[in-house]
Coordinates of C-alpha atoms and ligand atoms in Angstrom, one line a residue:
X1 CA -99.6 129.4 84.7
X2 CA -96.8 131.3 85.0
X3 CA -93.4 130.2 85.0
X4 CA -90.3 132.1 85.2
X5 CA -86.5 131.0 85.1
X6 CA -83.4 132.4 85.4
X7 CA -84.6 136.2 84.8
X8 CA -82.4 139.0 85.4
X9 CA -82.5 142.7 84.3
X10 CA -80.2 145.0 84.3
X11 CA -80.3 149.0 83.7
X12 CA -77.6 150.3 82.8
X13 CA -74.6 148.8 85.1
X14 CA -77.4 148.2 87.9
X15 CA -78.3 144.7 88.4
X16 CA -82.0 144.8 89.8
X17 CA -82.8 141.6 90.0
X18 CA -80.4 138.6 89.2
X19 CA -81.5 135.0 88.2
X20 CA -85.6 134.9 89.7
X21 CA -86.8 131.6 89.3
X22 CA -90.6 130.8 90.4
X23 CA -94.0 129.1 88.6
X24 CA -96.8 130.2 90.2
X25 CA -100.1 127.8 89.6
X26 CA -103.8 128.6 88.4
X27 CA -105.6 130.1 91.3
X28 CA -102.8 131.3 93.5
X29 CA -102.6 134.4 95.6
X30 CA -98.9 135.3 95.8
X31 CA -97.3 138.0 97.4
X32 CA -94.0 139.6 96.4
X33 CA -92.6 141.0 99.9
X34 CA -89.6 143.2 99.9
X35 CA -88.3 146.5 101.0
X36 CA -88.5 149.2 98.6
X37 CA -86.1 148.8 95.8
X38 CA -86.1 145.6 96.4
X39 CA -87.1 144.5 92.5
X40 CA -90.6 144.3 92.9
X41 CA -92.0 146.1 90.5
X42 CA -89.5 145.6 88.3
X43 CA -90.4 141.8 88.0
X44 CA -93.7 142.7 87.8
X45 CA -93.3 145.0 84.5
X46 CA -91.4 142.4 83.2
X47 CA -94.3 139.7 83.7
X48 CA -96.4 141.8 82.1
X49 CA -94.3 142.6 79.5
X50 CA -93.6 146.6 79.9
X51 CA -90.1 146.5 80.0
X52 CA -87.5 144.3 78.7
X53 CA -85.9 141.6 80.6
X54 CA -81.9 140.8 80.4
X55 CA -81.5 137.5 80.9
X56 CA -84.0 133.9 81.3
X57 CA -87.3 133.3 79.8
X58 CA -91.2 134.2 81.2
X59 CA -93.7 132.3 80.3
X60 CA -97.5 133.2 80.7
X61 CA -99.7 129.9 80.2
X62 CA -97.2 128.7 77.7
X63 CA -97.0 131.9 75.8
X64 CA -93.0 133.7 75.6
X65 CA -93.8 137.2 77.0
X66 CA -90.4 137.6 74.5
X67 CA -91.6 135.8 71.3
X68 CA -95.7 135.9 72.3
X69 CA -95.9 139.3 73.5
X70 CA -99.7 139.6 72.2
X71 CA -100.8 136.1 73.7
X72 CA -99.1 136.3 77.1
X73 CA -100.5 140.1 77.7
X74 CA -104.4 139.1 76.8
X75 CA -103.9 136.7 79.9
X76 CA -102.7 139.3 82.2
X77 CA -104.8 142.4 83.8
X78 CA -101.8 144.9 85.3
X79 CA -102.3 147.3 88.0
X80 CA -99.3 149.5 87.6
X81 CA -97.7 151.6 90.5
X82 CA -99.0 154.4 89.4
X83 CA -102.2 153.4 87.5
X84 CA -102.3 155.5 84.0
X85 CA -106.0 156.9 85.1
X86 CA -107.0 159.7 82.5
X87 CA -108.5 162.2 85.0
X88 CA -110.8 164.3 82.9
X89 CA -113.1 160.9 82.1
X90 CA -115.5 159.2 83.6
X91 CA -115.3 156.0 85.5
X92 CA -117.2 154.5 82.8
X93 CA -115.7 156.3 80.0
X94 CA -112.3 155.5 81.1
X95 CA -113.3 151.4 81.4
X96 CA -114.9 151.8 77.7
X97 CA -111.5 153.3 76.6
X98 CA -109.5 150.4 78.5
X99 CA -112.0 148.2 76.7
X100 CA -111.2 149.2 73.1
X101 CA -107.6 149.6 73.6
X102 CA -107.4 145.9 74.7
X103 CA -109.5 145.2 71.8
X104 CA -111.9 143.1 74.2
X105 CA -114.4 141.2 72.3
X106 CA -116.8 140.6 75.0
X107 CA -120.6 142.2 74.7
X108 CA -119.5 146.1 75.6
X109 CA -121.4 147.2 78.1
X110 CA -122.8 143.9 80.0
X111 CA -119.0 143.5 79.9
X112 CA -118.1 146.9 81.9
X113 CA -121.7 146.9 83.8
X114 CA -120.7 143.6 85.3
X115 CA -116.9 144.6 86.9
X116 CA -118.7 147.8 87.9
X117 CA -120.8 145.8 90.0
X118 CA -117.7 143.7 91.0
X119 CA -115.4 146.2 92.1
X120 CA -118.3 148.1 93.8
X121 CA -118.1 151.3 91.8
X122 CA -121.5 151.7 90.6
X123 CA -121.9 155.3 93.0
X124 CA -119.6 156.5 91.2
X125 CA -119.4 155.4 87.5
X126 CA -120.6 158.6 86.0
X127 CA -118.0 160.8 88.2
X128 CA -114.9 162.4 86.8
X129 CA -111.6 160.4 88.2
X130 CA -110.4 163.8 89.3
X131 CA -113.2 164.0 91.3
X132 CA -112.6 160.8 92.8
X133 CA -111.2 159.7 96.5
X134 CA -107.9 157.6 96.3
X135 CA -109.3 154.3 97.2
X136 CA -111.9 154.9 94.5
X137 CA -109.5 155.4 92.0
X138 CA -107.5 152.4 92.8
X139 CA -110.7 150.8 92.6
X140 CA -111.3 151.8 89.0
X141 CA -107.8 150.8 88.4
X142 CA -107.9 147.3 89.4
X143 CA -111.9 147.5 87.3
X144 CA -109.3 148.1 84.6
X145 CA -107.1 145.5 84.8
X146 CA -110.1 142.9 85.1
X147 CA -111.4 144.4 81.2
X148 CA -110.9 141.4 79.3
X149 CA -111.1 139.0 82.5
X150 CA -107.9 138.0 82.2
X151 CA -106.6 135.0 84.2
X152 CA -103.7 136.3 85.8
X153 CA -104.1 139.6 88.0
X154 CA -100.6 141.8 88.6
X155 CA -101.3 144.5 91.5
X156 CA -98.5 146.7 92.6
X157 CA -99.0 147.9 95.4
X158 CA -102.6 147.8 95.8
X159 CA -103.0 149.1 99.1
X160 CA -100.2 152.2 99.4
X161 CA -101.6 155.6 100.1
X162 CA -104.9 154.1 101.0
X163 CA -106.2 155.2 104.7
X164 CA -107.1 151.7 106.8
X165 CA -110.9 151.6 105.7
X166 CA -109.8 151.7 101.8
X167 CA -107.1 149.4 102.7
X168 CA -109.3 146.5 104.2
X169 CA -112.0 147.3 101.7
X170 CA -109.5 146.7 98.6
X171 CA -107.7 143.5 100.7
X172 CA -111.3 142.2 101.1
X173 CA -111.8 142.9 97.1
X174 CA -108.7 140.9 96.4
X175 CA -109.7 138.1 98.6
X176 CA -113.2 137.9 96.1
X177 CA -111.5 138.1 93.0
X178 CA -108.8 135.9 94.3
X179 CA -111.5 132.8 93.9
X180 CA -111.1 133.4 89.9
X181 CA -108.1 134.7 89.4
X182 CA -104.4 134.1 89.4
X183 CA -103.0 136.9 91.5
X184 CA -99.5 138.7 92.3
X185 CA -99.4 141.3 94.1
X186 CA -96.8 143.0 95.8
X187 CA -96.2 144.8 99.1
X188 CA -93.5 146.3 101.8
X189 CA -95.9 145.8 104.4
X190 CA -95.6 142.1 105.9
X191 CA -98.9 141.9 107.2
X192 CA -100.2 143.0 103.9
X193 CA -99.2 140.0 102.7
X194 CA -100.1 137.5 105.4
X195 CA -103.6 139.2 105.4
X196 CA -104.4 138.2 101.7
X197 CA -101.6 135.4 100.5
X198 CA -101.3 132.3 100.7
X199 CA -97.3 132.3 99.4
X200 CA -95.3 134.8 100.2
X201 CA -92.2 135.4 97.9
X202 CA -89.5 137.6 99.5
X203 CA -87.6 139.5 97.1
X204 CA -84.8 141.4 99.0
X205 CA -82.0 143.3 96.6
X206 CA -82.9 141.8 93.5
X207 CA -82.7 138.0 94.6
X208 CA -85.4 135.9 95.9
X209 CA -84.5 134.7 99.0
X210 CA -87.3 132.9 100.4
X211 CA -90.4 131.6 98.8
X212 CA -93.2 129.6 100.8
X213 CA -96.3 130.0 103.2
X214 CA -96.2 132.1 105.6
X215 CA -96.4 129.2 108.5
X216 CA -94.2 127.1 106.4
X217 CA -91.3 130.3 106.7
X218 CA -91.8 130.6 110.5
X219 CA -91.5 126.6 111.1
X220 CA -88.5 125.8 108.4
X221 CA -86.9 128.9 108.9
X222 CA -86.8 129.2 112.8
X223 CA -85.7 125.9 113.0
X224 CA -86.4 126.4 116.6
X225 CA -89.3 124.4 118.0
X226 CA -88.4 125.3 121.6
X227 CA -91.1 125.9 124.4
X228 CA -90.4 128.7 127.2
X229 CA -92.6 127.4 130.6
X230 CA -93.4 129.5 133.3
X231 CA -93.5 126.7 136.4
X232 CA -94.1 127.4 140.3
X233 CA -92.2 125.0 142.3
X234 CA -88.8 124.5 143.3
X235 CA -86.0 124.4 140.6
X236 CA -84.6 121.2 140.8
X237 CA -88.3 119.2 141.1
X238 CA -89.4 121.1 138.0
X239 CA -85.9 120.8 136.0
X240 CA -86.3 117.0 137.0
X241 CA -90.1 116.8 135.8
X242 CA -89.1 118.1 132.7
X243 CA -85.9 116.3 132.2
X244 CA -88.5 113.3 132.6
X245 CA -90.7 113.9 130.0
X246 CA -90.5 112.1 126.2
X247 CA -88.4 113.7 123.2
X248 CA -87.0 116.6 125.7
X249 CA -83.4 117.3 124.6
X250 CA -82.6 119.7 127.1
X251 CA -83.7 122.4 129.8
X252 CA -82.5 125.3 131.4
X253 CA -83.8 127.3 133.7
X254 CA -84.0 130.8 132.7
X255 CA -84.7 132.4 136.2
X256 CA -87.6 134.0 138.2
X257 CA -88.8 136.5 135.8
X258 CA -92.2 136.4 137.3
X259 CA -91.9 136.2 141.5
X260 CA -92.9 132.8 142.5
X261 CA -92.1 131.4 139.6
X262 CA -89.2 130.7 137.3
X263 CA -89.3 130.3 133.3
X264 CA -87.4 127.6 131.6
X265 CA -86.4 126.9 128.1
X266 CA -87.0 123.3 126.6
X267 CA -85.5 122.3 123.6
X268 CA -86.6 118.8 121.8
X269 CA -85.8 116.2 119.6
X270 CA -85.9 116.7 116.5
X271 CA -89.3 118.2 115.4
X272 CA -90.8 116.7 118.2
X273 CA -94.4 119.2 119.5
X274 CA -93.8 118.0 123.3
X275 CA -96.6 120.4 124.5
X276 CA -98.9 118.1 125.5
X277 CA -96.7 115.5 127.4
X278 CA -95.1 118.7 128.9
X279 CA -98.7 120.1 130.3
X280 CA -99.5 116.4 131.3
X281 CA -96.8 115.3 133.1
X282 CA -96.7 118.8 135.0
X283 CA -100.2 118.2 136.3
X284 CA -99.4 114.9 137.6
X285 CA -96.8 116.6 139.5
X286 CA -98.7 119.2 140.9
X287 CA -96.9 121.4 139.1
X288 CA -98.2 125.0 138.2
X289 CA -97.8 125.8 134.7
X290 CA -98.5 129.1 134.6
X291 CA -97.8 129.6 130.6
X292 CA -96.1 127.5 127.8
X293 CA -95.2 129.4 124.2
X294 CA -93.3 128.2 121.5
X295 CA -90.5 130.1 120.2
X296 CA -91.3 130.1 116.4
X297 CA -90.2 133.3 114.9
X298 CA -92.5 135.5 113.1
X299 CA -92.3 136.3 109.5
X300 CA -90.9 139.8 110.2
X301 CA -88.4 138.3 112.9
X302 CA -87.6 135.6 110.2
X303 CA -87.2 138.2 107.0
X304 CA -84.6 140.4 109.5
X305 CA -83.0 137.1 109.9
X306 CA -82.5 136.0 106.9
X307 CA -81.7 139.5 105.0
X308 CA -79.5 139.9 107.9
X309 CA -80.8 144.1 107.7
X310 CA -81.7 145.3 111.0
X311 CA -82.4 148.5 110.0
X312 CA -85.3 147.3 107.9
X313 CA -87.5 147.4 111.1
X314 CA -88.7 150.5 110.1
X315 CA -90.9 149.2 107.2
X316 CA -92.6 146.8 108.8
X317 CA -94.1 149.1 111.4
X318 CA -95.1 152.4 109.3
X319 CA -98.5 151.2 108.0
X320 CA -99.4 147.7 110.2
X321 CA -103.0 148.2 111.3
X322 CA -103.9 145.6 114.2
X323 CA -106.4 143.1 114.4
X324 CA -108.8 145.5 116.6
X325 CA -108.5 148.3 113.9
X326 CA -109.9 145.5 111.2
X327 CA -112.4 144.5 113.1
X328 CA -114.1 148.3 114.4
X329 CA -113.6 149.3 110.5
X330 CA -115.0 146.3 109.4
X331 CA -118.2 147.5 111.3
X332 CA -118.7 150.8 110.1
X333 CA -118.5 149.5 106.6
X334 CA -121.5 146.8 107.5
X335 CA -123.4 149.2 109.1
X336 CA -122.8 151.8 106.1
X337 CA -124.0 148.8 103.9
X338 CA -126.9 148.6 105.9
X339 CA -128.2 151.9 105.8
X340 CA -127.6 151.4 101.8
X341 CA -129.8 148.9 101.6
X342 CA -132.8 150.3 103.8
X343 CA -132.9 153.6 101.1
Ligands
LIG401 P1 -89.3 148.1 94.6 O1 -91.0 147.9 93.3 O2 -89.1 146.9 94.6 O3 -89.6 149.0 94.9 P2 -87.8 148.5 91.7 O4 -88.4 147.3 91.0 O5 -88.8 149.6 91.9 O6 -88.1 147.9 93.1 O7 -86.4 148.7 91.5 C1 -85.3 147.8 91.9 C2 -84.0 148.5 91.5 O8 -84.3 149.2 90.3 C3 -83.9 149.9 92.6 O9 -82.8 150.0 93.0 C4 -84.1 150.9 91.5 O10 -83.5 151.8 91.7 C5 -83.6 150.5 89.8 N1 -84.2 151.2 89.1 C6 -85.8 150.7 88.8 N2 -86.1 151.6 87.4 C7 -85.4 151.7 87.0 C8 -84.9 152.3 85.8 N3 -85.8 152.9 85.3 N4 -83.4 152.7 85.3 C9 -82.6 152.7 86.7 N5 -82.9 152.3 87.3 C10 -84.0 151.6 88.3
LIG402 MG1 -92.4 148.8 93.3

């Protein structure tokens, strides 16, 4: 659906994107993850035809964005970082305006009605955009991107500046839209991308430095399938037991981190999954296993490892929403919906 090869972009002397290559298939939901200034918006602006490229080729559904811009752009709905909303229009007026601008062929009212319903802005469709909350404005921006029913949606930082409840609502909307669209969204927040995307393209200083599923990134980039086990028993005995397990390459005692037990770092041969055998053997020899955890890295650690920049840690802490907060907010939203239905 999207085919990018050898893409570079230069602003004056500054090389903002260098030799980017990726393909995105129909139906994929892909996240561009990277700190501010990485080049995410630049790539998005090029994909949507808003910015020219310095070198390389971009094809949307087979159409070259430089030589066939009309046909390529028709397939894309774009939510820029700062959506160009006309504040003195009502929501419906704005969507009609976009409809005319895009020269859409579907029956006007029915098409806009459907979008309004889909992004759930029915209750504000007659309001002036300037009087809407930021969450609603973002929905209106997404509604605008959906006008003309493009296959591809490109959403630049769709949740930036929203409160946690609004963020979750927009995430749910993106997940819903992902069932019928190919989506690229950008974010500088790790949890955001993990929550909605099945594939992550990590961008740093204008370079694509990783491209994979969140799970695979953890597995392949960490290259560390070792385990840490906390076990009760005499050190020599436990070492003997662990060393007798199939596919165990080496064992190191990390010392007494919890009184009465010791921690052991167990390294397997190649990529062997030794968790079941370790647990079984310890039970057979009557050693009490208090905990067993894998040493796999989180996406955050991987990001820091591959960028080699530890000053980036701050980016990931800022706007993270914990699972508990998500649950709480979802309940709140459900309650509101139920109240709405009763009326
Ligand atoms: P991101 O969206 O990941 O935050 P951008 O694509 O906006 O990153 O920016 C990438 C780099 O290009 C940054 O160093 C930024 O300062 C630079 N840049 C972006 N737009 C322009 C522009 N219009 N003129 C000059 N430099 C720009
Ligand atoms: Mg940006």
